[in-house]
Amino acid sequence: MSQSQPDSRMQVAVATIGAALLLTVLLLISVSSTPYAAVRAFFIGPFSNRFYLGNMLNVFSMLSITGLGMAVAFRAGVFNLGGEGQVYVSALTATVAGIALASLPALLGLPIALLVGVFTGAVIAGLSGLFRHLWDTDELITSFLIASASIPIVDYLIVGPLNDQASNLLTTERVPLAFRLPRLLAPSQLNPTLIIALLLLAAAYVALFRTVRGYEWRLSGLNRQFARYGGIHTGAYIVFPMLVSGALHGLAGGLFVYGTHYATLVGFTAGLGWNGIAVALIAKRHPLGVVPAAAAFAYLESGARIAMLHTDFTFELGTIIRAVIFLFVTASVLPKLGISTRVGRSIRLLFRGGSA
Amino acid sequence: MIYYAIEVMAPLLLAGLGGLFAELAGVLNIALEGMMLAGAFAAIVTASLTGSILAGMLGGLLAGLLLAYLFYFVGIRMRANIFIVGLAINLLAAGTIPFLSSAMFGTKGVLRLPNVPRMPGLFVGVETGFPLLDQILFGHSFGVYLTVPAVLLAGFVLRRTAFGLRLRSTGKNPETLRAVGLNPDRYRRAALLISGMGAGLAGSLLALRLGVYLPNVSAGRGWIALVTIYLGYKRPVGVLIAALCFALAEGVSVAAQGVLQIPGTLLLSLPYILTVVAMIVYSAMRRVAPSDA
């Protein structure tokens, strides 16, 4: 991951989103019987009414938190690729805690339930940090594997022991009424998570860029050896960033339950963790960059979801979009197209700006 | 059960051997899972179109090769993060196959196509008088017998040829290679393409043995294949032994599922748990004895 070419990385991010947009439109045109309506729905659907707009903002707030969770880890040079599982498991533990504490007043019960989620996420991610610290086991792989292992277990618990017998859906019981966060833009799912997300982004910015610990955190990410020579206890900046990253994912899981769904449903995280990685990479690992990146992603996701209503069959358009973004987002060299004609040169010049 | 284990071992081994080349060239190919899945889907479609098992296997191999080239192009040529690109390839397979399946055949579930021939067995009915030996050696589906030359070939290429030596030094110390005027990227490309072919072929064996394409038919086997590389100490024969152990374990767990009534959903997490344990053990042992292995 080169830090030295910010301009080229910016172009890569823009080109990546552009490629994803183009592919989405092509896919929609090819599978829809009313291609014009589908493409139109994709582009302006998210803004067409309160419901869609509020839902998009809700997706934005969730992605801001998971994206921030990834960005803070990446900043310290550690990778947390288990966000999806961390959100899912934490959502379940937060749900169970809330149901168990139903007799408490909401002002006490809700924070405890959310903290249980935060704690769960921190422990799962922290394990990978610990393994890396103790035995130099690549935290990138272990975080991914632990998350992948935990997802089927949560699936099993929701369908089996924790299933809501009264409902026909694959879901747990719903959390107590008093604990649920209010809706801000009914009938959409928008809720105070948005405010929490924005506060977290601001806090992370201050912590990373305006404090000594934040400086050490970033320095460990830029050059671990240099940081160690400078007297920074770099081992701590492996475990601790993983803990914080997991905690943010845990919080996202809890808020997803108490703000949006009021229960844990099978597979309801639907890529929140994965998209968080994409958001953090597009944001160039900067807390403030998370805002436009999460907004772009929320727009892409919402548009795709609305446009799917205009296609003849459903498919995982979100997965394909995500795949394309992952494929190119970390690239630091744009491909040489092998065209030496004048057209080729001007295309390359266009992509690389003045530097070519 | 031994018979079943040998059948299960074949795809694991082929994917593992391919992945071994990539690993030795210093590129961890975590996209084996997606490549296997693509290979399985392509194999069923080609076998149905041509009515030939061999063409089906070739189709699977080419699908793996295609994804491997994409991996190389973005991960090596465009200098992207190898792990993120690997994940992208897995996602691409997981997202594109249901799309293609519903666009072409109108279903994203079990794909049962006409004209797919049965995988023929070899040495059916041959007996030595020792039932255990018979179960290990004879009557397996055609693909299983590919693994024997594959292990020998992998060992020969990696240990006894200039290409193998250069490929291994690409992983150990690419600067040396560059110093003698060779381009490490070419060896990384070759290694990735070999791993793509191995995984694609492995996927085709999975699907052609069943005669249908099941969604998520690989079920974490690409990850297990990755583990066999580490557990096999990065040697072809080691990969063979590790793959056999996993295959026996799967045979036992399938049997146990019936007896102990473990829910099938929970078994889905087993490959990942095993992989993470293997990785931790591997790195902890490497720490104790940092000299070799």
XYZ file of C-alpha atoms in Angstrom:
649
model
C 0.000 0.000 0.000
C 1.926 3.005 -1.142
C 1.524 6.214 0.711
C 3.687 8.198 -1.626
C 1.274 8.708 -4.499
C -1.870 10.253 -3.015
C -2.972 11.628 -6.370
C -2.776 8.304 -8.149
C -4.623 6.597 -5.251
C -7.377 9.183 -5.481
C -7.719 8.459 -9.187
C -7.807 4.759 -8.474
C -10.678 5.270 -6.001
C -12.644 7.371 -8.488
C -11.925 4.985 -11.371
C -12.988 2.041 -9.193
C -16.348 3.560 -8.307
C -16.766 4.538 -11.943
C -16.118 0.964 -13.059
C -18.620 -0.356 -10.508
C -21.255 2.157 -11.710
C -20.684 1.224 -15.335
C -20.929 -2.497 -14.631
C -24.103 -2.010 -12.596
C -25.766 -0.115 -15.399
C -24.697 -2.716 -17.976
C -26.021 -5.572 -15.831
C -29.304 -3.784 -15.215
C -29.778 -3.084 -18.920
C -29.018 -6.675 -19.813
C -31.447 -8.303 -17.384
C -34.332 -5.851 -17.226
C -37.367 -5.878 -19.471
C -37.702 -2.154 -18.810
C -34.050 -1.097 -18.896
C -34.743 2.626 -19.008
C -36.890 2.504 -15.870
C -34.355 0.299 -14.094
C -31.420 2.622 -14.790
C -33.540 5.628 -13.864
C -34.543 3.933 -10.606
C -30.883 3.168 -9.901
C -29.781 6.782 -10.279
C -32.636 8.818 -8.839
C -34.576 6.197 -6.872
C -32.784 6.829 -3.557
C -33.893 10.479 -3.642
C -37.418 9.955 -4.900
C -39.255 9.859 -1.546
C -38.853 10.048 2.238
C -38.804 6.288 2.615
C -35.954 5.618 0.205
C -34.027 8.695 1.318
C -34.283 7.793 4.997
C -33.266 4.211 4.334
C -30.263 5.361 2.338
C -29.208 7.650 5.189
C -29.578 4.720 7.560
C -27.323 2.581 5.359
C -24.927 5.527 5.343
C -24.807 5.694 9.128
C -24.234 1.940 9.491
C -21.484 1.971 6.836
C -19.852 4.979 8.485
C -19.416 3.017 11.699
C -18.143 -0.201 10.106
C -16.012 1.816 7.652
C -14.511 3.752 10.548
C -13.900 0.465 12.346
C -11.823 -0.704 9.397
C -10.117 2.652 8.856
C -8.764 2.865 12.408
C -7.262 -0.628 12.107
C -5.756 0.061 8.672
C -4.299 3.307 10.062
C -2.282 1.302 12.568
C -1.156 -1.054 9.811
C -3.279 -3.974 11.005
C -6.025 -5.550 8.976
C -9.374 -6.613 10.320
C -11.145 -8.609 7.649
C -13.686 -10.182 9.994
C -16.052 -7.238 10.282
C -18.980 -9.088 8.787
C -18.871 -11.798 11.445
C -18.144 -9.330 14.245
C -21.253 -7.291 13.396
C -23.366 -10.432 13.179
C -22.229 -12.077 16.437
C -22.428 -8.789 18.345
C -25.927 -8.159 17.078
C -26.947 -11.515 18.495
C -25.314 -11.028 21.903
C -26.767 -7.503 22.154
C -30.212 -8.894 21.313
C -29.956 -11.656 23.903
C -28.714 -9.192 26.538
C -31.583 -6.784 25.816
C -34.203 -9.494 26.102
C -32.670 -10.749 29.342
C -32.604 -7.228 30.819
C -36.137 -6.334 29.760
C -37.134 -5.526 33.355
C -34.530 -2.745 33.668
C -35.382 0.859 32.765
C -34.435 1.638 29.170
C -31.845 4.255 30.179
C -29.904 1.489 31.915
C -30.830 -1.579 29.888
C -30.145 -0.203 26.402
C -26.584 1.005 27.139
C -25.779 -2.321 28.811
C -27.110 -4.266 25.836
C -25.091 -2.110 23.424
C -21.989 -2.518 25.588
C -22.409 -6.279 25.457
C -22.301 -5.967 21.670
C -19.245 -3.716 21.805
C -17.494 -6.147 24.127
C -18.314 -9.131 21.894
C -16.913 -7.463 18.789
C -13.792 -6.319 20.631
C -13.069 -9.821 21.943
C -13.489 -11.508 18.554
C -11.251 -9.031 16.745
C -8.882 -8.734 19.693
C -8.143 -12.468 19.494
C -6.633 -11.993 16.035
C -4.548 -9.109 17.337
C -3.356 -11.245 20.208
C -2.406 -14.144 17.912
C -0.416 -11.743 15.775
C 1.309 -10.290 18.811
C 2.112 -13.680 20.375
C 2.960 -15.860 17.408
C 3.076 -13.512 14.440
C 0.057 -15.217 12.914
C -1.250 -13.026 10.100
C -4.212 -11.174 11.643
C -5.582 -10.543 8.163
C -6.285 -14.226 7.682
C -7.238 -15.208 11.216
C -9.766 -12.372 11.550
C -11.357 -13.462 8.296
C -11.390 -17.127 9.284
C -12.743 -16.556 12.802
C -15.536 -14.450 11.339
C -16.300 -17.060 8.684
C -16.449 -19.746 11.354
C -18.749 -17.709 13.578
C -21.350 -16.885 10.922
C -22.733 -20.451 10.575
C -22.822 -20.734 14.380
C -24.956 -17.593 14.677
C -27.155 -18.879 11.839
C -27.639 -22.075 13.782
C -28.459 -20.271 17.040
C -31.072 -18.057 15.364
C -32.769 -20.940 13.608
C -32.396 -23.295 16.557
C -32.222 -22.493 20.279
C -32.863 -18.737 20.041
C -35.589 -18.885 17.414
C -38.762 -16.870 17.895
C -41.400 -19.580 17.892
C -44.208 -17.056 17.377
C -42.785 -15.851 14.080
C -42.457 -17.709 10.801
C -39.324 -15.787 9.965
C -35.778 -16.895 10.657
C -35.349 -14.495 13.544
C -34.781 -14.191 17.268
C -37.402 -12.711 19.559
C -37.764 -8.957 19.253
C -36.057 -6.693 21.803
C -38.154 -4.865 24.457
C -40.262 -2.009 23.092
C -38.813 0.531 25.531
C -35.245 -0.160 24.345
C -35.889 0.609 20.691
C -34.430 3.806 19.254
C -36.990 6.260 17.840
C -37.466 6.693 14.088
C -36.420 10.086 12.732
C -37.992 10.087 9.284
C -40.938 7.694 9.417
C -41.757 5.417 7.700
C -38.073 4.985 6.800
C -35.553 3.193 9.037
C -33.550 6.344 9.793
C -32.753 6.584 13.515
C -30.308 8.290 15.919
C -27.535 5.954 14.696
C -26.817 8.702 12.172
C -25.954 11.179 14.929
C -23.878 8.590 16.809
C -21.978 7.767 13.605
C -21.133 11.402 12.878
C -19.988 11.973 16.469
C -17.781 8.872 16.277
C -16.168 10.054 13.054
C -15.370 13.436 14.589
C -14.036 11.810 17.765
C -11.852 9.423 15.772
C -10.445 12.302 13.760
C -9.494 14.207 16.897
C -8.078 11.108 18.598
C -5.955 10.099 15.607
C -4.730 13.491 14.457
C -4.750 15.689 17.541
C -3.396 13.484 20.321
C -0.031 11.910 21.116
C -1.502 8.406 21.185
C -3.058 9.046 17.792
C 0.326 10.107 16.469
C 1.913 6.899 17.809
C -0.998 4.910 16.364
C -0.489 6.357 12.898
C 3.291 6.112 13.081
C 3.037 2.398 13.931
C 0.958 2.023 10.796
C 3.342 3.954 8.570
C 6.567 2.288 9.674
C 6.507 -0.107 12.585
C 10.287 -0.427 12.870
C 10.829 3.304 12.839
C 8.124 3.659 15.475
C 9.848 1.072 17.659
C 13.208 2.828 17.351
C 11.397 5.957 18.418
C 10.454 4.249 21.667
C 6.834 3.471 20.864
C 5.490 0.230 22.305
C 4.416 -1.078 18.900
C 3.102 -4.407 20.188
C 0.276 -2.504 21.873
C -0.572 -0.917 18.523
C -1.413 -4.320 17.108
C -3.750 -5.578 19.801
C -5.327 -2.242 20.701
C -6.364 -1.192 17.153
C -7.909 -4.620 16.649
C -9.853 -4.196 19.908
C -11.109 -0.750 18.866
C -11.959 -1.980 15.375
C -13.897 -4.919 16.788
C -15.607 -2.673 19.330
C -16.867 -0.373 16.568
C -18.191 -3.369 14.653
C -19.819 -4.604 17.834
C -21.466 -1.222 18.309
C -22.662 -1.320 14.706
C -24.208 -4.734 15.344
C -25.995 -3.526 18.480
C -27.264 -0.332 16.847
C -28.426 -2.297 13.816
C -30.654 -4.290 16.160
C -31.923 -1.466 18.389
C -32.256 1.128 15.626
C -33.251 -0.786 12.526
C -34.508 -4.348 12.930
C -35.343 -4.813 16.653
C -34.172 -8.443 16.396
C -31.361 -10.504 14.856
C -32.411 -12.055 11.556
C -30.511 -14.725 9.621
C -28.055 -13.000 7.279
C -29.408 -9.518 8.049
C -25.989 -7.860 8.107
C -25.941 -8.373 4.311
C -22.411 -7.183 3.694
C -22.187 -4.392 6.293
C -18.757 -5.612 7.341
C -17.516 -6.264 3.816
C -18.700 -2.900 2.606
C -17.004 -1.334 5.612
C -13.679 -2.612 4.241
C -14.449 -1.132 0.842
C -15.483 2.169 2.445
C -12.277 2.356 4.493
C -10.126 1.625 1.440
C -11.930 4.191 -0.704
C -11.668 6.687 2.168
C -7.900 6.142 2.108
C -8.159 5.132 5.773
C -9.014 8.666 6.864
C -11.902 9.187 9.335
C -13.154 12.217 7.428
C -12.771 10.397 4.114
C -15.228 7.854 5.460
C -18.068 10.374 5.005
C -17.938 10.668 1.184
C -16.934 7.008 0.807
C -19.828 5.725 2.915
C -22.185 8.138 1.144
C -21.071 6.859 -2.267
C -21.462 3.278 -1.154
C -24.840 3.835 0.500
C -26.055 5.469 -2.704
C -24.739 2.596 -4.831
C -26.326 -0.023 -2.566
C -29.668 1.738 -2.250
C -29.870 2.445 -5.964
C -29.088 -1.179 -6.765
C -31.747 -2.397 -4.329
C -34.439 -0.128 -5.806
C -33.423 -0.937 -9.377
C -33.723 -4.653 -8.662
C -37.472 -4.121 -8.403
C -37.394 -3.363 -12.131
C -35.519 -6.488 -13.190
C -36.961 -9.822 -14.173
C -35.012 -11.864 -11.684
C -33.189 -11.066 -8.505
C -29.513 -11.635 -8.083
C -26.811 -10.489 -5.721
C -26.007 -7.258 -7.504
C -24.535 -5.947 -4.254
C -22.025 -8.831 -4.158
C -20.910 -8.166 -7.711
C -20.502 -4.429 -7.076
C -18.479 -5.205 -3.968
C -16.309 -7.676 -5.895
C -15.474 -5.105 -8.549
C -14.616 -2.488 -5.944
C -12.389 -4.879 -3.979
C -10.700 -5.981 -7.154
C -9.389 -2.565 -8.061
C -9.527 -0.384 -4.978
C -6.059 -1.216 -3.642
C -4.378 -1.110 -7.038
C -1.582 1.442 -7.121
C -0.741 1.187 -10.803
C -3.342 1.729 -13.458
C -3.082 -0.897 -16.177
C -1.084 -0.140 -19.261
C -3.657 -0.732 -21.923
C -1.007 -1.697 -24.438
C -2.335 0.892 -26.868
C 0.344 3.042 -28.379
C -1.942 4.998 -30.640
C -2.830 8.606 -30.076
C -6.204 7.554 -28.662
C -4.515 5.227 -26.186
C -2.128 7.914 -25.068
C -4.883 10.405 -24.507
C -6.917 7.857 -22.523
C -3.898 7.193 -20.340
C -3.247 10.901 -19.975
C -6.855 11.373 -18.930
C -6.512 8.752 -16.197
C -3.136 9.797 -14.914
C -3.615 13.535 -15.105
C -0.566 15.637 -15.819
C 1.961 13.141 -14.478
C 2.147 10.944 -17.585
C -15.402 -44.889 4.573
C -11.840 -45.269 3.246
C -13.265 -45.350 -0.249
C -15.256 -42.163 0.417
C -12.198 -40.454 1.926
C -10.097 -41.150 -1.166
C -12.814 -39.640 -3.347
C -12.966 -36.543 -1.136
C -9.186 -36.266 -1.064
C -8.730 -35.880 -4.835
C -10.137 -32.347 -5.268
C -8.496 -31.170 -2.037
C -5.160 -32.470 -3.223
C -5.342 -30.938 -6.688
C -6.304 -27.534 -5.287
C -3.661 -27.831 -2.584
C -0.895 -28.735 -5.048
C -1.805 -25.782 -7.239
C -1.917 -23.497 -4.229
C 1.504 -24.825 -3.206
C 3.065 -23.365 -6.366
C 1.547 -19.967 -5.603
C 2.595 -20.134 -1.962
C 6.181 -21.059 -2.872
C 6.287 -18.146 -5.310
C 5.290 -15.895 -2.406
C 1.693 -15.245 -3.433
C -0.845 -16.545 -0.943
C -3.759 -17.566 -3.138
C -6.814 -17.221 -0.931
C -9.036 -17.284 -4.004
C -8.816 -21.089 -4.284
C -12.370 -21.285 -2.936
C -13.792 -19.025 -5.638
C -11.735 -20.720 -8.346
C -13.039 -24.128 -7.277
C -16.600 -22.846 -7.364
C -16.118 -21.351 -10.827
C -14.492 -24.594 -11.977
C -17.448 -26.624 -10.718
C -19.992 -24.419 -12.476
C -18.046 -24.240 -15.735
C -17.475 -28.006 -15.698
C -21.181 -28.819 -15.486
C -22.077 -26.299 -18.193
C -19.367 -27.508 -20.608
C -20.082 -31.161 -19.883
C -23.751 -30.549 -20.647
C -22.980 -28.701 -23.870
C -20.488 -31.255 -25.178
C -21.620 -34.444 -23.505
C -18.031 -35.179 -22.578
C -16.421 -35.574 -19.170
C -13.018 -34.543 -20.480
C -14.426 -31.369 -22.008
C -16.141 -30.657 -18.692
C -12.866 -30.986 -16.824
C -11.186 -28.767 -19.389
C -13.961 -26.205 -18.911
C -13.405 -26.209 -15.163
C -9.676 -25.866 -15.647
C -10.128 -22.898 -17.979
C -12.508 -21.163 -15.566
C -9.882 -21.437 -12.835
C -7.243 -20.213 -15.242
C -9.325 -17.195 -16.192
C -9.822 -16.112 -12.577
C -6.136 -16.754 -11.880
C -5.169 -14.469 -14.729
C -7.440 -11.771 -13.339
C -5.778 -12.317 -9.948
C -2.355 -11.923 -11.546
C -3.296 -8.889 -13.576
C -4.746 -6.905 -10.698
C -2.704 -8.299 -7.812
C 0.732 -8.393 -9.454
C 0.631 -6.113 -12.488
C -1.518 -3.414 -10.898
C 0.211 -3.936 -7.522
C -3.005 -4.275 -5.545
C -3.213 -5.905 -2.120
C -3.081 -9.656 -2.740
C -5.495 -10.541 0.037
C -8.138 -7.997 -0.970
C -7.872 -9.127 -4.594
C -8.231 -12.740 -3.468
C -11.373 -11.854 -1.556
C -12.628 -9.998 -4.621
C -12.175 -13.110 -6.753
C -14.097 -15.185 -4.205
C -16.887 -12.600 -4.148
C -16.863 -12.397 -7.915
C -17.411 -16.143 -8.187
C -20.067 -16.115 -5.456
C -21.913 -13.216 -7.109
C -21.495 -14.024 -10.783
C -22.391 -17.724 -10.742
C -25.985 -17.235 -9.455
C -26.329 -14.395 -11.959
C -25.121 -16.495 -14.907
C -27.095 -19.483 -13.687
C -30.387 -17.595 -13.587
C -29.675 -15.707 -16.814
C -28.801 -18.898 -18.713
C -30.931 -21.569 -17.070
C -33.550 -19.700 -15.040
C -32.473 -20.997 -11.636
C -29.883 -20.036 -9.081
C -30.418 -23.181 -7.072
C -29.386 -26.743 -7.899
C -28.379 -26.873 -11.554
C -29.362 -30.194 -13.079
C -28.544 -30.063 -16.780
C -29.304 -32.672 -19.431
C -26.583 -34.619 -21.163
C -24.041 -34.554 -18.324
C -22.277 -37.928 -18.475
C -21.410 -39.896 -15.362
C -17.827 -39.784 -14.182
C -16.490 -43.220 -15.161
C -14.774 -45.398 -12.569
C -11.472 -47.093 -13.274
C -10.393 -50.588 -12.212
C -13.943 -51.372 -11.115
C -14.186 -54.869 -9.719
C -10.434 -55.471 -9.538
C -9.604 -57.374 -6.349
C -6.393 -58.311 -4.582
C -7.973 -60.237 -1.742
C -7.292 -57.472 0.766
C -10.523 -55.421 1.074
C -8.765 -52.398 2.623
C -6.252 -52.235 -0.201
C -9.011 -52.609 -2.758
C -10.894 -49.699 -1.235
C -7.823 -47.509 -1.433
C -6.687 -48.472 -4.915
C -9.524 -49.580 -7.144
C -12.873 -48.537 -8.528
C -12.488 -44.818 -7.951
C -13.794 -42.199 -10.290
C -11.476 -41.273 -13.114
C -10.415 -37.955 -11.582
C -8.949 -39.595 -8.504
C -6.266 -41.277 -10.566
C -5.117 -37.888 -11.831
C -3.757 -37.101 -8.397
C -0.930 -39.652 -8.551
C 0.808 -38.137 -11.590
C -0.061 -34.680 -10.241
C 1.895 -35.239 -7.008
C 4.856 -36.750 -8.859
C 4.865 -33.985 -11.434
C 4.625 -31.241 -8.803
C 7.513 -32.753 -6.862
C 9.626 -33.138 -9.974
C 8.977 -29.633 -11.277
C 9.553 -27.943 -7.931
C 12.683 -29.884 -6.933
C 14.412 -30.925 -10.141
C 13.884 -28.216 -12.728
C 15.336 -24.754 -13.200
C 11.811 -23.420 -13.393
C 10.986 -24.871 -9.971
C 14.154 -23.493 -8.428
C 13.459 -20.025 -9.783
C 9.847 -20.206 -8.689
C 10.897 -21.050 -5.147
C 13.484 -18.278 -5.060
C 10.770 -15.842 -6.189
C 9.075 -16.552 -2.886
C 12.227 -16.646 -0.773
C 14.191 -13.769 -2.231
C 12.949 -12.057 -5.392
C 15.959 -9.714 -5.405
C 18.296 -12.620 -6.159
C 16.197 -13.490 -9.153
C 16.242 -9.930 -10.357
C 20.015 -9.821 -9.876
C 20.540 -12.664 -12.338
C 18.359 -10.908 -14.884
C 15.086 -12.764 -14.416
C 11.701 -11.183 -13.806
C 10.043 -12.464 -10.598
C 6.619 -11.349 -11.863
C 6.776 -13.973 -14.610
C 7.260 -16.718 -12.031
C 4.477 -15.305 -9.873
C 2.239 -15.356 -12.944
C 3.159 -18.942 -13.788
C 2.568 -20.004 -10.172
C -0.813 -18.282 -10.006
C -1.923 -19.783 -13.310
C -0.916 -23.258 -12.117
C -2.892 -22.747 -8.898
C -5.882 -21.580 -10.933
C -5.747 -24.696 -13.090
C -5.442 -26.939 -10.038
C -8.373 -25.301 -8.265
C -10.514 -25.224 -11.422
C -9.850 -28.895 -12.059
C -10.600 -29.658 -8.405
C -13.933 -27.869 -8.741
C -14.753 -29.825 -11.876
C -14.143 -33.091 -10.004
C -16.487 -32.002 -7.204
C -19.303 -31.200 -9.612
C -18.822 -33.966 -12.180
C -18.792 -36.650 -9.506
C -22.261 -35.445 -8.465
C -23.373 -34.751 -12.036
C -25.054 -31.498 -10.913
C -23.935 -28.048 -9.799
C -24.941 -27.275 -6.220
C -24.693 -23.702 -4.929
C -21.630 -23.406 -2.684
C -20.557 -26.925 -3.635
C -16.991 -26.100 -2.555
C -18.234 -25.483 1.034
C -14.929 -24.206 2.375
C -12.742 -26.824 0.646
C -10.667 -24.082 -0.965
C -9.717 -22.967 2.526
C -8.948 -26.510 3.625
C -6.738 -26.850 0.543
C -4.875 -23.791 1.774
C -4.328 -25.455 5.145
C -2.964 -28.622 3.571
C -0.158 -26.492 2.157
C 0.927 -25.362 5.617
C 0.333 -28.689 7.320
C 2.236 -30.415 4.503
C 5.280 -28.238 5.233
C 5.010 -26.860 1.709
C 6.020 -30.141 0.062
C 3.895 -32.071 -2.454
C 3.991 -35.324 -0.475
C 3.164 -33.393 2.674
C 0.155 -31.879 0.928
C -0.898 -35.400 -0.052
C -0.736 -36.625 3.540
C -2.525 -33.539 4.885
C -5.269 -33.818 2.269
C -5.735 -37.473 3.162
C -6.035 -36.593 6.866
C -8.687 -33.981 6.136
C -10.547 -36.373 3.870
C -10.582 -39.024 6.601
C -11.728 -36.380 9.101
C -14.557 -35.438 6.765
C -15.528 -39.089 6.434
C -15.619 -39.367 10.225
C -17.590 -36.135 10.649
C -20.168 -37.156 8.065
C -20.563 -40.438 9.921
C -20.685 -38.614 13.256
C -23.333 -36.252 12.000
C -25.684 -39.172 11.597
C -24.869 -40.699 14.992
C -24.490 -37.597 17.181
C -27.076 -35.487 15.344
C -24.808 -32.440 14.983
C -26.699 -29.867 12.946
C -25.368 -29.522 9.392
C -25.147 -25.733 9.689
C -22.544 -26.024 12.408
C -20.371 -28.285 10.252
C -20.085 -25.389 7.784
C -17.876 -23.564 10.248
C -15.532 -26.536 10.691
C -13.208 -25.824 7.715
C -12.610 -22.291 8.971
C -11.963 -23.381 12.535
C -9.495 -26.020 11.342
C -7.778 -23.499 9.087
C -7.326 -20.944 11.838
C -6.017 -23.560 14.283
C -3.582 -24.871 11.668
C -2.326 -21.368 10.932
C -1.760 -20.625 14.602
C 0.044 -23.923 15.184
C 2.159 -23.358 12.083
C 3.206 -19.869 13.092
C 3.779 -20.836 16.729
C 6.021 -23.722 15.650
C 7.862 -21.524 13.200
C 8.563 -19.230 16.113
C 10.037 -22.065 18.177
C 12.231 -23.340 15.347
C 12.812 -20.397 13.026
C 15.604 -22.097 11.068
C 13.819 -24.140 8.435
C 10.400 -25.445 7.261
